[in-house]
CSV table of C-alpha atoms and ligand atoms in Angstrom, one decimal:
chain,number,residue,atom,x,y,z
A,1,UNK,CA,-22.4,6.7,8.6
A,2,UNK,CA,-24.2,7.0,5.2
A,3,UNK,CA,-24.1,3.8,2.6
A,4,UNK,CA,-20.4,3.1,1.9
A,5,UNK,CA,-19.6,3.3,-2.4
A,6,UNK,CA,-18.5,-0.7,-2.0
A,7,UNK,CA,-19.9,-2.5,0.7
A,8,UNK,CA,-17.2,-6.0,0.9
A,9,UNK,CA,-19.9,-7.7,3.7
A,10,UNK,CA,-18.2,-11.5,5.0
A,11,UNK,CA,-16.8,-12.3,1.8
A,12,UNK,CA,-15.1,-15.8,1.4
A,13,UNK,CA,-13.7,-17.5,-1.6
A,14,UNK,CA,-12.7,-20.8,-1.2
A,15,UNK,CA,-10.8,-22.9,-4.7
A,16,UNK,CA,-12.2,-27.0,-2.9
A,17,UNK,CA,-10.8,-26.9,0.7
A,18,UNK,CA,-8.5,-23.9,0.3
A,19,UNK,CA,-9.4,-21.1,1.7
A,20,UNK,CA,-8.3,-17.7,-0.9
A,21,UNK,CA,-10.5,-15.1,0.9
A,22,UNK,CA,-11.5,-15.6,4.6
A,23,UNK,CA,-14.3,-13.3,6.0
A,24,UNK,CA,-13.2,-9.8,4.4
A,25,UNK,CA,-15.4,-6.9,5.4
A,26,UNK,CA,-14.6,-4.1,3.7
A,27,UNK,CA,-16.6,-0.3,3.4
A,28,UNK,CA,-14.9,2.2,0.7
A,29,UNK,CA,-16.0,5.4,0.1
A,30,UNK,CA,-16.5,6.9,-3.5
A,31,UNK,CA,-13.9,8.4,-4.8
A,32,UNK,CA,-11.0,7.1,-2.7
A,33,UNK,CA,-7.9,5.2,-3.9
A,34,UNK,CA,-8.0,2.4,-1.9
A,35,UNK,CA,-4.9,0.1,-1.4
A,36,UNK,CA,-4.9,-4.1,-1.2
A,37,UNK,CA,-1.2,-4.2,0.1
A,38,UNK,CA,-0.1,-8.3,1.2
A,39,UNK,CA,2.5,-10.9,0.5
A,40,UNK,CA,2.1,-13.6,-2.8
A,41,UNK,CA,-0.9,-15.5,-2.3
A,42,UNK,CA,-2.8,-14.1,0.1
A,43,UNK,CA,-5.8,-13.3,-1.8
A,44,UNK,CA,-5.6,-10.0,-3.3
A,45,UNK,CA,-6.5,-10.7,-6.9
A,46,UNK,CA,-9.2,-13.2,-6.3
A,47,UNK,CA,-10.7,-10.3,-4.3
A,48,UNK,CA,-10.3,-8.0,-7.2
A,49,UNK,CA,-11.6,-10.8,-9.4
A,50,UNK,CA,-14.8,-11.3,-7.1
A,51,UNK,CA,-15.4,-7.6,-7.5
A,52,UNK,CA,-14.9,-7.5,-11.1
A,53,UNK,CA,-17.7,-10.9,-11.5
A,54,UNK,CA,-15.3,-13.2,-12.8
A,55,UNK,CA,-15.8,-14.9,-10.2
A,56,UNK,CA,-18.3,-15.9,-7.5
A,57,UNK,CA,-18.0,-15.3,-3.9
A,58,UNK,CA,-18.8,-18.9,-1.5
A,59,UNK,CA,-19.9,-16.9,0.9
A,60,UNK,CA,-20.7,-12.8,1.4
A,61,UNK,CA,-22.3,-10.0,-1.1
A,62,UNK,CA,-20.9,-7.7,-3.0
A,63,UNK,CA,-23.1,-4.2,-3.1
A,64,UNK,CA,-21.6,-1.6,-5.7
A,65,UNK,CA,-24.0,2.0,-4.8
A,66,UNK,CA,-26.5,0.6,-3.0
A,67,UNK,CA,-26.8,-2.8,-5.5
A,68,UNK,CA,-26.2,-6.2,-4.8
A,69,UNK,CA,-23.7,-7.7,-6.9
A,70,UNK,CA,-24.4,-11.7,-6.5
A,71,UNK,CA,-25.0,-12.8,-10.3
A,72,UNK,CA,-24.6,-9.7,-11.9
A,73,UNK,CA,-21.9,-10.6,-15.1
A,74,UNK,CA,-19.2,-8.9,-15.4
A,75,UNK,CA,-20.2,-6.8,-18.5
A,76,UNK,CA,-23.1,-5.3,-16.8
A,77,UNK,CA,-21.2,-4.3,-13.7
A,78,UNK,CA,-20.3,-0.8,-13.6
A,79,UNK,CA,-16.3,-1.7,-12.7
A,80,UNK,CA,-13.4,-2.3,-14.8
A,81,UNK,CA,-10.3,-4.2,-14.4
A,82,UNK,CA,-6.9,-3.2,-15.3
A,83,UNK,CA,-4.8,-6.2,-15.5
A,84,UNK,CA,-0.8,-5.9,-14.5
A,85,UNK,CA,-0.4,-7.1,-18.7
A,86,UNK,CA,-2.2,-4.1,-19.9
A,87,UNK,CA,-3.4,-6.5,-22.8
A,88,UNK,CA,-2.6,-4.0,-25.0
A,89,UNK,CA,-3.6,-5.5,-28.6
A,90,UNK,CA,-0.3,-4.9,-30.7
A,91,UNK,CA,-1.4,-4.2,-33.5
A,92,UNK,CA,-3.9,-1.3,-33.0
A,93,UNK,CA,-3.0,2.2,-32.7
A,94,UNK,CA,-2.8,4.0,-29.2
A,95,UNK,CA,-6.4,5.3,-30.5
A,96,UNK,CA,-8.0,2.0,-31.9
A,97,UNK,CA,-6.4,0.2,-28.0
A,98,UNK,CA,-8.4,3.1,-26.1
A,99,UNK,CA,-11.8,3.4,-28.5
A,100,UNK,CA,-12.1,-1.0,-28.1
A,101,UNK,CA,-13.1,0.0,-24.6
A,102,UNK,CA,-15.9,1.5,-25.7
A,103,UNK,CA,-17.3,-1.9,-28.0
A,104,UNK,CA,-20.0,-2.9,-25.4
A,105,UNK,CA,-20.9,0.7,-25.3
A,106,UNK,CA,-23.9,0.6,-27.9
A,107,UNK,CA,-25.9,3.6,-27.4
A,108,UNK,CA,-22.7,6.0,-28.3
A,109,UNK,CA,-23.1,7.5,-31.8
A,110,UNK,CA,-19.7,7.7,-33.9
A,111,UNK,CA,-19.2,11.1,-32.7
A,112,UNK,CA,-19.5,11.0,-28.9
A,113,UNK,CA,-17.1,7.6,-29.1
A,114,UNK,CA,-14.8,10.1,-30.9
A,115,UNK,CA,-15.3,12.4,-28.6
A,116,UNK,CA,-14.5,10.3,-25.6
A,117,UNK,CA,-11.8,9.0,-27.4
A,118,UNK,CA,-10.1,12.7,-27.7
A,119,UNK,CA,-11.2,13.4,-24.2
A,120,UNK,CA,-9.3,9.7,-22.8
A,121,UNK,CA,-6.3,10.4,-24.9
A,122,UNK,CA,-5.9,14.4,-23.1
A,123,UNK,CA,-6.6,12.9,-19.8
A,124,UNK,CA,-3.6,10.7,-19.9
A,125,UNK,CA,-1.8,13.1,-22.4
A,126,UNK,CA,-1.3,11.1,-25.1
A,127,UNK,CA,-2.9,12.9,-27.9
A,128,UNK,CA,0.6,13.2,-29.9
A,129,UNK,CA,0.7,9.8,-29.8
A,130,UNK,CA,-2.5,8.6,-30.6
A,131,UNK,CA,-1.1,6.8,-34.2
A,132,UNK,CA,1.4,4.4,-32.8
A,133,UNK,CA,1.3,1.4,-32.2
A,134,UNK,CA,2.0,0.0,-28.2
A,135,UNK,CA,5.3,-1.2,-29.7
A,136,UNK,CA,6.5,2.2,-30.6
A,137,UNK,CA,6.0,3.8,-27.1
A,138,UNK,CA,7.5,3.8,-23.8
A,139,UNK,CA,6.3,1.8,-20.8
A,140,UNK,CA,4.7,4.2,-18.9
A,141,UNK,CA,2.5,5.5,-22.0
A,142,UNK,CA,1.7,2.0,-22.8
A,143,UNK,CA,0.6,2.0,-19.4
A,144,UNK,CA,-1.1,5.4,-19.8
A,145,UNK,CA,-3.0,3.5,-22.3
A,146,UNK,CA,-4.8,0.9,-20.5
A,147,UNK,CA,-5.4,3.5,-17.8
A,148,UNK,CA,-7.4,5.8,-20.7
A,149,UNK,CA,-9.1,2.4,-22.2
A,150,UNK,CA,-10.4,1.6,-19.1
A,151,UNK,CA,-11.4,4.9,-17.9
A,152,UNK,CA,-13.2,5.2,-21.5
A,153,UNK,CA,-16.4,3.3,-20.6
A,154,UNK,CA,-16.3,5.9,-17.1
A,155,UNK,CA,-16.7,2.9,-14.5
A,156,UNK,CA,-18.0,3.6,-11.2
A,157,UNK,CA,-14.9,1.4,-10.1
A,158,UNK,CA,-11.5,0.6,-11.4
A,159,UNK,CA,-9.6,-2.4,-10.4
A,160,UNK,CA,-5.7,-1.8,-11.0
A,161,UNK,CA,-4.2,-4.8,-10.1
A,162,UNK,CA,-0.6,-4.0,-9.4
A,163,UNK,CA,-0.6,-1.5,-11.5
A,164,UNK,CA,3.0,-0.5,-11.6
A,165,UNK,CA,4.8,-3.7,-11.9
A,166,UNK,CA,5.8,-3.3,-15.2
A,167,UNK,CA,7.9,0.1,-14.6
A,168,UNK,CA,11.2,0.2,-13.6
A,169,UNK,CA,11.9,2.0,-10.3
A,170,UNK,CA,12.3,5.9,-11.4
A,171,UNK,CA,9.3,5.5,-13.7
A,172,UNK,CA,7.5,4.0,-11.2
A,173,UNK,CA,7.6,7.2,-8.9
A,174,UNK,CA,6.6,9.3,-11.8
A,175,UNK,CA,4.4,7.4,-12.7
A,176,UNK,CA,2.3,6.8,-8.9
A,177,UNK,CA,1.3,10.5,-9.2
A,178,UNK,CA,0.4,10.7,-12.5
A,179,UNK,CA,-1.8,7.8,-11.7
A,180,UNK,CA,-2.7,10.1,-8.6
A,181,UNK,CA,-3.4,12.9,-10.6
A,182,UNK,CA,-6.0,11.3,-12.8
A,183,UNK,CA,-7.4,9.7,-10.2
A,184,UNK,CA,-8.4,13.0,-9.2
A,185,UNK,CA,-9.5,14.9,-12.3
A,186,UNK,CA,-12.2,11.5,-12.8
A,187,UNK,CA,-13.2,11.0,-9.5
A,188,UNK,CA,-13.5,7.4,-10.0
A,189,UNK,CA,-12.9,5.1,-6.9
A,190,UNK,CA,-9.7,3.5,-7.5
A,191,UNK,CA,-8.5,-0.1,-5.9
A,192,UNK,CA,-5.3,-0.8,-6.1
A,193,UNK,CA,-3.8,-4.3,-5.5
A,194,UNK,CA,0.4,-4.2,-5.3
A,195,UNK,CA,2.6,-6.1,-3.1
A,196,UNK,CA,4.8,-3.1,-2.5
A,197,UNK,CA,4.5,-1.5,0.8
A,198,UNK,CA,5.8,2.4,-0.5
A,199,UNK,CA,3.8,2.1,-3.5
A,200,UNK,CA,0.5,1.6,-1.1
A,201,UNK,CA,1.8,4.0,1.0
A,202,UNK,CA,2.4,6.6,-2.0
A,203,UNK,CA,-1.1,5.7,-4.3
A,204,UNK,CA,-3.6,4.9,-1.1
A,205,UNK,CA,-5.9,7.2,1.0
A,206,UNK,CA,-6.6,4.3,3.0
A,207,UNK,CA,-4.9,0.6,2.9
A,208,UNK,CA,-6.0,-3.6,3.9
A,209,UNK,CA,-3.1,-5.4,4.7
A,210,UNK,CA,-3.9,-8.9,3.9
A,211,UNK,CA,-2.3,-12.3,4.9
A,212,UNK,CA,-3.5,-15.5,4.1
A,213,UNK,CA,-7.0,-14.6,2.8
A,214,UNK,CA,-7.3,-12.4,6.1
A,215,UNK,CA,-7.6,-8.4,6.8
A,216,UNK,CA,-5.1,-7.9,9.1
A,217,UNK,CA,-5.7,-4.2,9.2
A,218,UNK,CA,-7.2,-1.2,7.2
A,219,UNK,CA,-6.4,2.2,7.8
A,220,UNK,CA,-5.0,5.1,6.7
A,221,UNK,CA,-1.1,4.9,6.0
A,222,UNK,CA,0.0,7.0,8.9
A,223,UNK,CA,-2.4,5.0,10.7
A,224,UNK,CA,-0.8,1.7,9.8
A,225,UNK,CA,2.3,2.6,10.0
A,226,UNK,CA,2.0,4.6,12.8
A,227,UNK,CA,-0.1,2.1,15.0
A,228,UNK,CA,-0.1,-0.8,13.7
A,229,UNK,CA,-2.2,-3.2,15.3
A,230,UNK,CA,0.1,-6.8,14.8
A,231,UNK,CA,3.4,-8.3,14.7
A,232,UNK,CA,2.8,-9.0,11.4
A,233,UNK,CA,1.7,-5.4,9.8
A,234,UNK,CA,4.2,-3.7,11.6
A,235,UNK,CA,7.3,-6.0,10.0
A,236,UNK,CA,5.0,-6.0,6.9
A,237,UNK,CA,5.4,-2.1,6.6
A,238,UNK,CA,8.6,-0.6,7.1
A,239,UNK,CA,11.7,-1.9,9.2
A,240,UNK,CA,10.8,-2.3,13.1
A,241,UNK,CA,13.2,-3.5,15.5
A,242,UNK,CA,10.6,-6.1,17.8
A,243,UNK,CA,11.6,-6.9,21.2
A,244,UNK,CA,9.9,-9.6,23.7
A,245,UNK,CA,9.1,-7.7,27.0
A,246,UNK,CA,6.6,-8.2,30.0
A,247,UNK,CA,4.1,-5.8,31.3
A,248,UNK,CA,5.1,-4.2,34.8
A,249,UNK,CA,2.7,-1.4,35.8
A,250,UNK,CA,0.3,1.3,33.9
A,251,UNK,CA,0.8,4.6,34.3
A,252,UNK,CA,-0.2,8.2,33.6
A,253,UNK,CA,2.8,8.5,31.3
A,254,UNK,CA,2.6,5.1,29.6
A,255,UNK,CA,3.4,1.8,30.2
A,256,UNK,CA,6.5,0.1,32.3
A,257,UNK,CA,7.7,-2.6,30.7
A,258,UNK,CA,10.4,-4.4,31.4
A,259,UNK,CA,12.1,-5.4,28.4
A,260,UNK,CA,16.0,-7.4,29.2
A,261,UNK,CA,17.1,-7.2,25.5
A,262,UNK,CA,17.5,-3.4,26.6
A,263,UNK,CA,18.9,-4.0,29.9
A,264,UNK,CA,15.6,-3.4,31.9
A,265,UNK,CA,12.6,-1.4,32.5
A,266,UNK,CA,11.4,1.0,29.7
A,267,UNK,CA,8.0,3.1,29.1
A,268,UNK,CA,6.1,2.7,26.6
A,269,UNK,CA,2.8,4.3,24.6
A,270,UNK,CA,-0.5,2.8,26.5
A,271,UNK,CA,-2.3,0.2,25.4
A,272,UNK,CA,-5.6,-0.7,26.9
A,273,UNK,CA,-5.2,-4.3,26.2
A,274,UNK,CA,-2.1,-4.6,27.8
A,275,UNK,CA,-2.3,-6.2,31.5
A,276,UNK,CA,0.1,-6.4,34.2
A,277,UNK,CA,2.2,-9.9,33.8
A,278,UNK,CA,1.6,-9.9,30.1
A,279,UNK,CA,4.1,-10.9,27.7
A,280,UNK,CA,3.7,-8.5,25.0
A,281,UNK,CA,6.2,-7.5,21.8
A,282,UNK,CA,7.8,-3.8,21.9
A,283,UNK,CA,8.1,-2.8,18.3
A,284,UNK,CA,10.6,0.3,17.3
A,285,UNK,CA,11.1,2.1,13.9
A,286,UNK,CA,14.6,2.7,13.4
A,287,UNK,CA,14.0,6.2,12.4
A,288,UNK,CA,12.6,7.0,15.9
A,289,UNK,CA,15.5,5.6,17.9
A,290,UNK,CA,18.0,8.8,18.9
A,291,UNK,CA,21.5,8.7,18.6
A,292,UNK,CA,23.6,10.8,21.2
A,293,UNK,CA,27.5,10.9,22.7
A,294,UNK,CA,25.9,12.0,26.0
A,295,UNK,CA,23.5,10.2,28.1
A,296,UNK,CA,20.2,12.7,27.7
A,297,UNK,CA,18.3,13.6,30.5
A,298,UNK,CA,15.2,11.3,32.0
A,299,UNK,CA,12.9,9.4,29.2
A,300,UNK,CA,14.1,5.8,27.9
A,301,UNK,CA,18.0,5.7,27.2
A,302,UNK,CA,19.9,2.9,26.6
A,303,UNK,CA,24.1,2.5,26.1
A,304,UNK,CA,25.5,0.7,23.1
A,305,UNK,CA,27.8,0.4,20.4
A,306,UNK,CA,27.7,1.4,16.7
A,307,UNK,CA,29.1,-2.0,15.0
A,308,UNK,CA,28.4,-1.1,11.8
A,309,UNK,CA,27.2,1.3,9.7
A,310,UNK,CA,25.7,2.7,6.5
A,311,UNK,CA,25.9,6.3,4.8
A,312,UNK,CA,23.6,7.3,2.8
A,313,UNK,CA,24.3,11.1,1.9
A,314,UNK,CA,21.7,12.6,3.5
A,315,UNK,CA,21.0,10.0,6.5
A,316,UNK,CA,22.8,6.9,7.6
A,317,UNK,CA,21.8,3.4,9.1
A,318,UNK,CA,23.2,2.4,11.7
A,319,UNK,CA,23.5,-1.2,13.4
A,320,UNK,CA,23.9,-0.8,17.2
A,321,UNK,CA,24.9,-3.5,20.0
A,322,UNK,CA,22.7,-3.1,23.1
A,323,UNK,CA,22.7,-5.4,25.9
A,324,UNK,CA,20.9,-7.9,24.2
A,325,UNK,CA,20.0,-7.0,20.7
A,326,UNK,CA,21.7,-5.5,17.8
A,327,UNK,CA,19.3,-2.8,16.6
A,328,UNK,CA,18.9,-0.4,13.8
A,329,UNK,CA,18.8,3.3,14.0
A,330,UNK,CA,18.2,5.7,10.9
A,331,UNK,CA,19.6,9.0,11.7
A,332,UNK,CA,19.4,12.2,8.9
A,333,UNK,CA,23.3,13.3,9.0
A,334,UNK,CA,24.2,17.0,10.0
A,335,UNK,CA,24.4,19.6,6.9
A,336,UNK,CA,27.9,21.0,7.9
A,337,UNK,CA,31.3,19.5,8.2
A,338,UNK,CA,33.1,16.6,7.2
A,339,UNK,CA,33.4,15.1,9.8
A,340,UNK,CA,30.4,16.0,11.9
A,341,UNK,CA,28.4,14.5,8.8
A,342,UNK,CA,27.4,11.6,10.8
A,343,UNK,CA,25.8,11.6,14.2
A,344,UNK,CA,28.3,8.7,15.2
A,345,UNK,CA,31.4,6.2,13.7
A,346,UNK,CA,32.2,2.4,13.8
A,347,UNK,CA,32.8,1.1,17.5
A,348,UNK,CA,31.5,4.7,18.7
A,349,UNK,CA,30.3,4.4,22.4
A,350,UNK,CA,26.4,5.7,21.8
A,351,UNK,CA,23.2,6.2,24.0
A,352,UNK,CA,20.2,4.8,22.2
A,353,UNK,CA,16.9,7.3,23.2
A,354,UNK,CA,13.2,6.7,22.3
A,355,UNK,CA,9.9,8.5,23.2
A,356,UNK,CA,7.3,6.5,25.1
A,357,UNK,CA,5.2,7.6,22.5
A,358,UNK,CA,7.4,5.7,19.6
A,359,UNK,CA,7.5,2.9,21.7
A,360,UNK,CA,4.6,0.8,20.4
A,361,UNK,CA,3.4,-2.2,22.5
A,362,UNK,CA,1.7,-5.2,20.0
A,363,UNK,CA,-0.2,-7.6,22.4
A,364,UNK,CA,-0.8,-10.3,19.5
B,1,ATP,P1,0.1,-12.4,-6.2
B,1,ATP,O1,0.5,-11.2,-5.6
B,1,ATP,O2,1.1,-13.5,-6.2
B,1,ATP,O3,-0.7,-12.3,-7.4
B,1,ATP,P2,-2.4,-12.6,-4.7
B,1,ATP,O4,-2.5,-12.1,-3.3
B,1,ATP,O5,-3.0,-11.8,-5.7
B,1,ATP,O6,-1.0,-13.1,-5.1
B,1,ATP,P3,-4.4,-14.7,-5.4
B,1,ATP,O7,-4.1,-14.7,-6.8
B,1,ATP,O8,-5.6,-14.0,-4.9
B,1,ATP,O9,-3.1,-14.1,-4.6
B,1,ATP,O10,-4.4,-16.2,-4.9
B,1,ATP,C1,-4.6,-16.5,-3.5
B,1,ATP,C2,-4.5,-18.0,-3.3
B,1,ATP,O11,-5.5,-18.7,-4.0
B,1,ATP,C3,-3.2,-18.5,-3.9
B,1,ATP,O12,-2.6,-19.5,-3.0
B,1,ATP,C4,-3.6,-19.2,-5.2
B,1,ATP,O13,-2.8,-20.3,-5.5
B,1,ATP,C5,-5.0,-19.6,-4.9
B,1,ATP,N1,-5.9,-19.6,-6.1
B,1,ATP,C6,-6.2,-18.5,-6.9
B,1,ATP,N2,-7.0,-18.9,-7.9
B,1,ATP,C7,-7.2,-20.2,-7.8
B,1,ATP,C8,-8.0,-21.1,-8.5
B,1,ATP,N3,-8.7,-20.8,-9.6
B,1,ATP,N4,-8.0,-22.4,-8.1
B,1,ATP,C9,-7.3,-22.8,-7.0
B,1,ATP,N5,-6.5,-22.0,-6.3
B,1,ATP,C10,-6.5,-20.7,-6.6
């Protein structure tokens, strides 16, 4: 593989005997948006913050293209950070906000900071609007507006932490691929810090989970949520429904497992780690567990109950009583009918299917 964009190499941060960042290794390719998805606290900012030089690593270095970061001040470092306040200053225009990016920038002449200015204000399309004062626009421009400010001085890196926060949920939406799009049309590698698991999944071309300091995983978001490699990323993204179950035999199909809060022996998608004996975790997504009236033919079935359930126009979630676990099953409802709307109805006698292959087996 060539030189990554942003080599992370055994980074640590420790504030006295706490531990912030443990051990990250991270490689992130130019141009990509990267996601830092994880709970409060468990070291997302400080990593932004270590790549931004406000702060020092205590152990690990930091190479940006090929350069070694360790001492390099923030002001010389080709990175900006866009801080979930926006710091707009209140009482500058939308134009004055966007050209105080540009102060350090002494080799500009009046024109070319003009110029970028102009060309800031179209990329976030704000030239209307460029006389007002952050009070007397909407969120999302004001948050259009630290996007152009710190794209003004052209980092090689932007830091967003949570970037979003600020918006209310519709705007949010919007606003992700509008963020997306200009992403794009600069080419500058993004990182994006956010505790939300669908904003990562929306923004990212590649995600780190993080818990306590740690890199649990990093992939791309099919990936994680697809395969996830823990207990804890797969709760962390999406809904699973996690059962305890013990190796029985490998196969050429998959896995037997036998698993007693579904009444006995299912199969499962291979996992090379996995060992006869083993106590492992069988994780479901709710999505991928089929609702039928009629036992279907071979594959993993199991019989239940619906006790309760909620529509949501186009799909429903169910809550189902199987032997030994009351699960949850997503199902989109049927286009035609009234009644046929939903797949099944409260104390419905169901069958409960799943593919080996949505059957994922976590051996942490
Ligand atoms: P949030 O989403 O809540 O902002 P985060 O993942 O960004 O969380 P950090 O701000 O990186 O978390 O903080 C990680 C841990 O390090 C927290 O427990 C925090 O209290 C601690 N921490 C951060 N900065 C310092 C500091 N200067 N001194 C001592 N502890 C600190």
């Amino acid at each position: 593989m060539s030189e990554p964009f942003l080599r992370i190499d055994r980074v640590s941060k420790h504030f006295g005997t706490f531990q912030a960042v443990q051990d990250v290794t991270l490689d992130i390719a130019k141009g990509e948006i990267f996601g830092l998805l994880g709970g409060s606290g468990c070291g997302k900012t400080t990593l932004l913050r270590m790549l931004a030089g406000f702060e020092e690593p205590t152990a690990g270095r930091i190479f940006l293209d090929g350069r070694d970061m360790a001492g390099v001040p923030p002001w010389e470092r080709p990175v900006h950070m866009m801080f979930q306040s926006y710091a707009l200053f209140p009482h500058m225009t939308v134009e004055k906000n966007i050209a105080y990016g540009l102060k350090h920038e002494r080799a500009l002449t009046r024109t070319q900071r003009a110029d970028r200015v102009a060309e800031m204000l179209d990329l976030v399309q704000l030239t209307a609007f460029a006389g007002r004062k952050p009070h007397q626009i909407s969120g999302g421009q004001r948050q259009r507006v630290a996007l152009a400010r710190a794209l003004a001085r052209q980092p090689k890196l932007l830091l967003l932490d949570e970037p979003l926060a600020a918006l209310d949920k519709k705007l949010r939406e919007h606003t992700q691929f509008e963020l997306m799009s200009i992403q794009e049309r600069t080419g500058v590698t993004f990182i994006v810090v956010t505790h939300d698991q669908e904003e990562a999944m929306t923004l990212s071309d590649r995600i780190a989970v993080m818990d306590r300091g740690q890199v649990m995983q990093v992939g791309t978001p099919t990936e994680i949520y697809e395969f996830p490699a823990s207990r804890f990323v797969a709760g962390f993204i999406g809904s699973v429904n996690s059962f305890d179950a013990t190796v029985l035999s490998r196969s050429a199909d998959g896995l037997r497992l036998d698993v007693p809060a579904l009444g006995g022996e299912v199969t499962a998608r291979d996992v090379p780690a996995a060992v006869p004996g083993q106590g492992v975790t069988l994780a479901i997504r709710p999505e991928k567990l089929r609702i039928t009236k009629d036992r279907p033919e071979g594959g993993n079935a199991v019989a239940g109950q619906v006790k309760d359930l909620a529509y949501f126009g186009k799909d429903s979630l169910y809550r189902i009583a199987l032997p030994g676990a009351l699960v949850q099953a997503h199902a989109v409802n049927a286009r035609r009918g009234d009644e046929g709307a939903r797949v099944a109805d409260w104390d419905d006698t169901v069958w409960v299917a799943f593919d080996p292959s949505a059957a994922i087996v976590l051996v942490d």
